[in-house]
PDB file of C-alpha atoms in Angstrom:
ATOM      1  CA  MET A   1     -45.318  51.354-159.992  1.00  0.00           C
ATOM      2  CA  ASP A   2     -44.220  47.750-160.476  1.00  0.00           C
ATOM      3  CA  HIS A   3     -40.693  46.408-160.038  1.00  0.00           C
ATOM      4  CA  ALA A   4     -39.925  46.487-163.782  1.00  0.00           C
ATOM      5  CA  HIS A   5     -40.470  50.245-163.951  1.00  0.00           C
ATOM      6  CA  ARG A   6     -38.499  51.235-160.868  1.00  0.00           C
ATOM      7  CA  SER A   7     -34.901  52.373-161.307  1.00  0.00           C
ATOM      8  CA  LEU A   8     -32.186  49.969-160.251  1.00  0.00           C
ATOM      9  CA  VAL A   9     -30.082  51.240-157.361  1.00  0.00           C
ATOM     10  CA  SER A  10     -26.532  49.880-157.158  1.00  0.00           C
ATOM     11  CA  ILE A  11     -24.948  49.761-153.713  1.00  0.00           C
ATOM     12  CA  ILE A  12     -21.200  49.197-153.643  1.00  0.00           C
ATOM     13  CA  ILE A  13     -19.657  48.365-150.292  1.00  0.00           C
ATOM     14  CA  PRO A  14     -15.871  48.138-150.099  1.00  0.00           C
ATOM     15  CA  THR A  15     -14.708  46.129-147.104  1.00  0.00           C
ATOM     16  CA  TYR A  16     -11.539  44.883-145.446  1.00  0.00           C
ATOM     17  CA  ASN A  17     -11.499  42.615-142.390  1.00  0.00           C
ATOM     18  CA  ARG A  18     -14.995  43.606-141.286  1.00  0.00           C
ATOM     19  CA  ALA A  19     -16.560  40.186-140.765  1.00  0.00           C
ATOM     20  CA  THR A  20     -18.041  41.471-137.508  1.00  0.00           C
ATOM     21  CA  LEU A  21     -19.952  44.240-139.312  1.00  0.00           C
ATOM     22  CA  ILE A  22     -20.669  43.084-142.868  1.00  0.00           C
ATOM     23  CA  GLY A  23     -23.643  40.892-141.921  1.00  0.00           C
ATOM     24  CA  GLU A  24     -25.386  43.815-140.236  1.00  0.00           C
ATOM     25  CA  THR A  25     -24.674  45.961-143.273  1.00  0.00           C
ATOM     26  CA  ILE A  26     -26.168  43.394-145.666  1.00  0.00           C
ATOM     27  CA  GLN A  27     -29.216  42.982-143.413  1.00  0.00           C
ATOM     28  CA  SER A  28     -29.726  46.738-143.494  1.00  0.00           C
ATOM     29  CA  VAL A  29     -29.760  46.758-147.295  1.00  0.00           C
ATOM     30  CA  CYS A  30     -32.076  43.732-147.449  1.00  0.00           C
ATOM     31  CA  GLY A  31     -34.454  45.394-145.005  1.00  0.00           C
ATOM     32  CA  GLN A  32     -35.134  48.442-147.168  1.00  0.00           C
ATOM     33  CA  SER A  33     -38.649  48.940-148.495  1.00  0.00           C
ATOM     34  CA  TYR A  34     -37.274  49.741-151.973  1.00  0.00           C
ATOM     35  CA  ASP A  35     -36.460  46.376-153.513  1.00  0.00           C
ATOM     36  CA  ASN A  36     -35.005  47.087-156.956  1.00  0.00           C
ATOM     37  CA  TRP A  37     -31.372  47.136-155.890  1.00  0.00           C
ATOM     38  CA  GLU A  38     -28.142  45.250-156.355  1.00  0.00           C
ATOM     39  CA  LEU A  39     -25.530  44.986-153.637  1.00  0.00           C
ATOM     40  CA  ILE A  40     -21.914  44.564-154.632  1.00  0.00           C
ATOM     41  CA  VAL A  41     -19.559  43.811-151.747  1.00  0.00           C
ATOM     42  CA  VAL A  42     -15.950  44.307-152.832  1.00  0.00           C
ATOM     43  CA  ASP A  43     -13.537  42.674-150.417  1.00  0.00           C
ATOM     44  CA  ASP A  44     -10.056  44.201-150.418  1.00  0.00           C
ATOM     45  CA  GLY A  45      -8.299  40.928-149.588  1.00  0.00           C
ATOM     46  CA  SER A  46      -9.711  40.395-146.096  1.00  0.00           C
ATOM     47  CA  GLU A  47      -7.873  37.918-143.896  1.00  0.00           C
ATOM     48  CA  ASP A  48     -10.800  37.310-141.538  1.00  0.00           C
ATOM     49  CA  ASP A  49     -14.121  35.466-141.996  1.00  0.00           C
ATOM     50  CA  THR A  50     -15.732  38.083-144.262  1.00  0.00           C
ATOM     51  CA  ALA A  51     -16.389  35.570-147.063  1.00  0.00           C
ATOM     52  CA  SER A  52     -17.997  33.026-144.726  1.00  0.00           C
ATOM     53  CA  VAL A  53     -20.293  35.701-143.263  1.00  0.00           C
ATOM     54  CA  ILE A  54     -21.482  36.703-146.738  1.00  0.00           C
ATOM     55  CA  GLU A  55     -21.863  33.140-148.076  1.00  0.00           C
ATOM     56  CA  PRO A  56     -25.266  32.381-146.450  1.00  0.00           C
ATOM     57  CA  TYR A  57     -26.897  35.360-148.188  1.00  0.00           C
ATOM     58  CA  VAL A  58     -28.417  33.607-151.182  1.00  0.00           C
ATOM     59  CA  ASP A  59     -29.990  36.439-153.124  1.00  0.00           C
ATOM     60  CA  PRO A  60     -29.359  37.106-156.818  1.00  0.00           C
ATOM     61  CA  ARG A  61     -29.156  40.823-156.018  1.00  0.00           C
ATOM     62  CA  ILE A  62     -26.063  40.304-153.842  1.00  0.00           C
ATOM     63  CA  ARG A  63     -22.629  39.850-155.411  1.00  0.00           C
ATOM     64  CA  TYR A  64     -19.365  39.282-153.597  1.00  0.00           C
ATOM     65  CA  LEU A  65     -16.062  40.132-155.268  1.00  0.00           C
ATOM     66  CA  LYS A  66     -12.716  39.528-153.611  1.00  0.00           C
ATOM     67  CA  THR A  67      -9.598  41.313-154.807  1.00  0.00           C
ATOM     68  CA  GLU A  68      -6.006  41.304-153.673  1.00  0.00           C
ATOM     69  CA  HIS A  69      -5.402  43.743-150.834  1.00  0.00           C
ATOM     70  CA  THR A  70      -4.503  47.236-152.032  1.00  0.00           C
ATOM     71  CA  GLY A  71      -5.615  49.449-149.177  1.00  0.00           C
ATOM     72  CA  ILE A  72      -6.782  52.041-151.717  1.00  0.00           C
ATOM     73  CA  LEU A  73     -10.484  52.587-151.116  1.00  0.00           C
ATOM     74  CA  GLY A  74     -11.198  54.225-154.482  1.00  0.00           C
ATOM     75  CA  LYS A  75      -9.515  51.394-156.370  1.00  0.00           C
ATOM     76  CA  VAL A  76     -11.489  48.809-154.405  1.00  0.00           C
ATOM     77  CA  ARG A  77     -14.775  50.645-154.981  1.00  0.00           C
ATOM     78  CA  ASN A  78     -14.069  50.893-158.712  1.00  0.00           C
ATOM     79  CA  CYS A  79     -13.806  47.102-158.945  1.00  0.00           C
ATOM     80  CA  GLY A  80     -17.529  46.850-158.199  1.00  0.00           C
ATOM     81  CA  PRO A  81     -19.535  48.127-161.153  1.00  0.00           C
ATOM     82  CA  ARG A  82     -18.393  45.839-163.959  1.00  0.00           C
TER      83      ARG A  82
END
């Protein structure tokens, strides 16, 4: 089955001050054999280097959204699929 006929899988990752882990997480998604996916990283107002860790990942399937810090995981996750 070619790429056009495979279902899109959306992966939403909420994060807060996890610059030390987010690169490994993105690499894990990129390393999957299934390639029809989109990755939406929703940053809950991190105060560390999360944005600079994500910046080098130049892939149209990866989106980075930064919101103001709420600390409410469900609210952060819901910001992703727009």
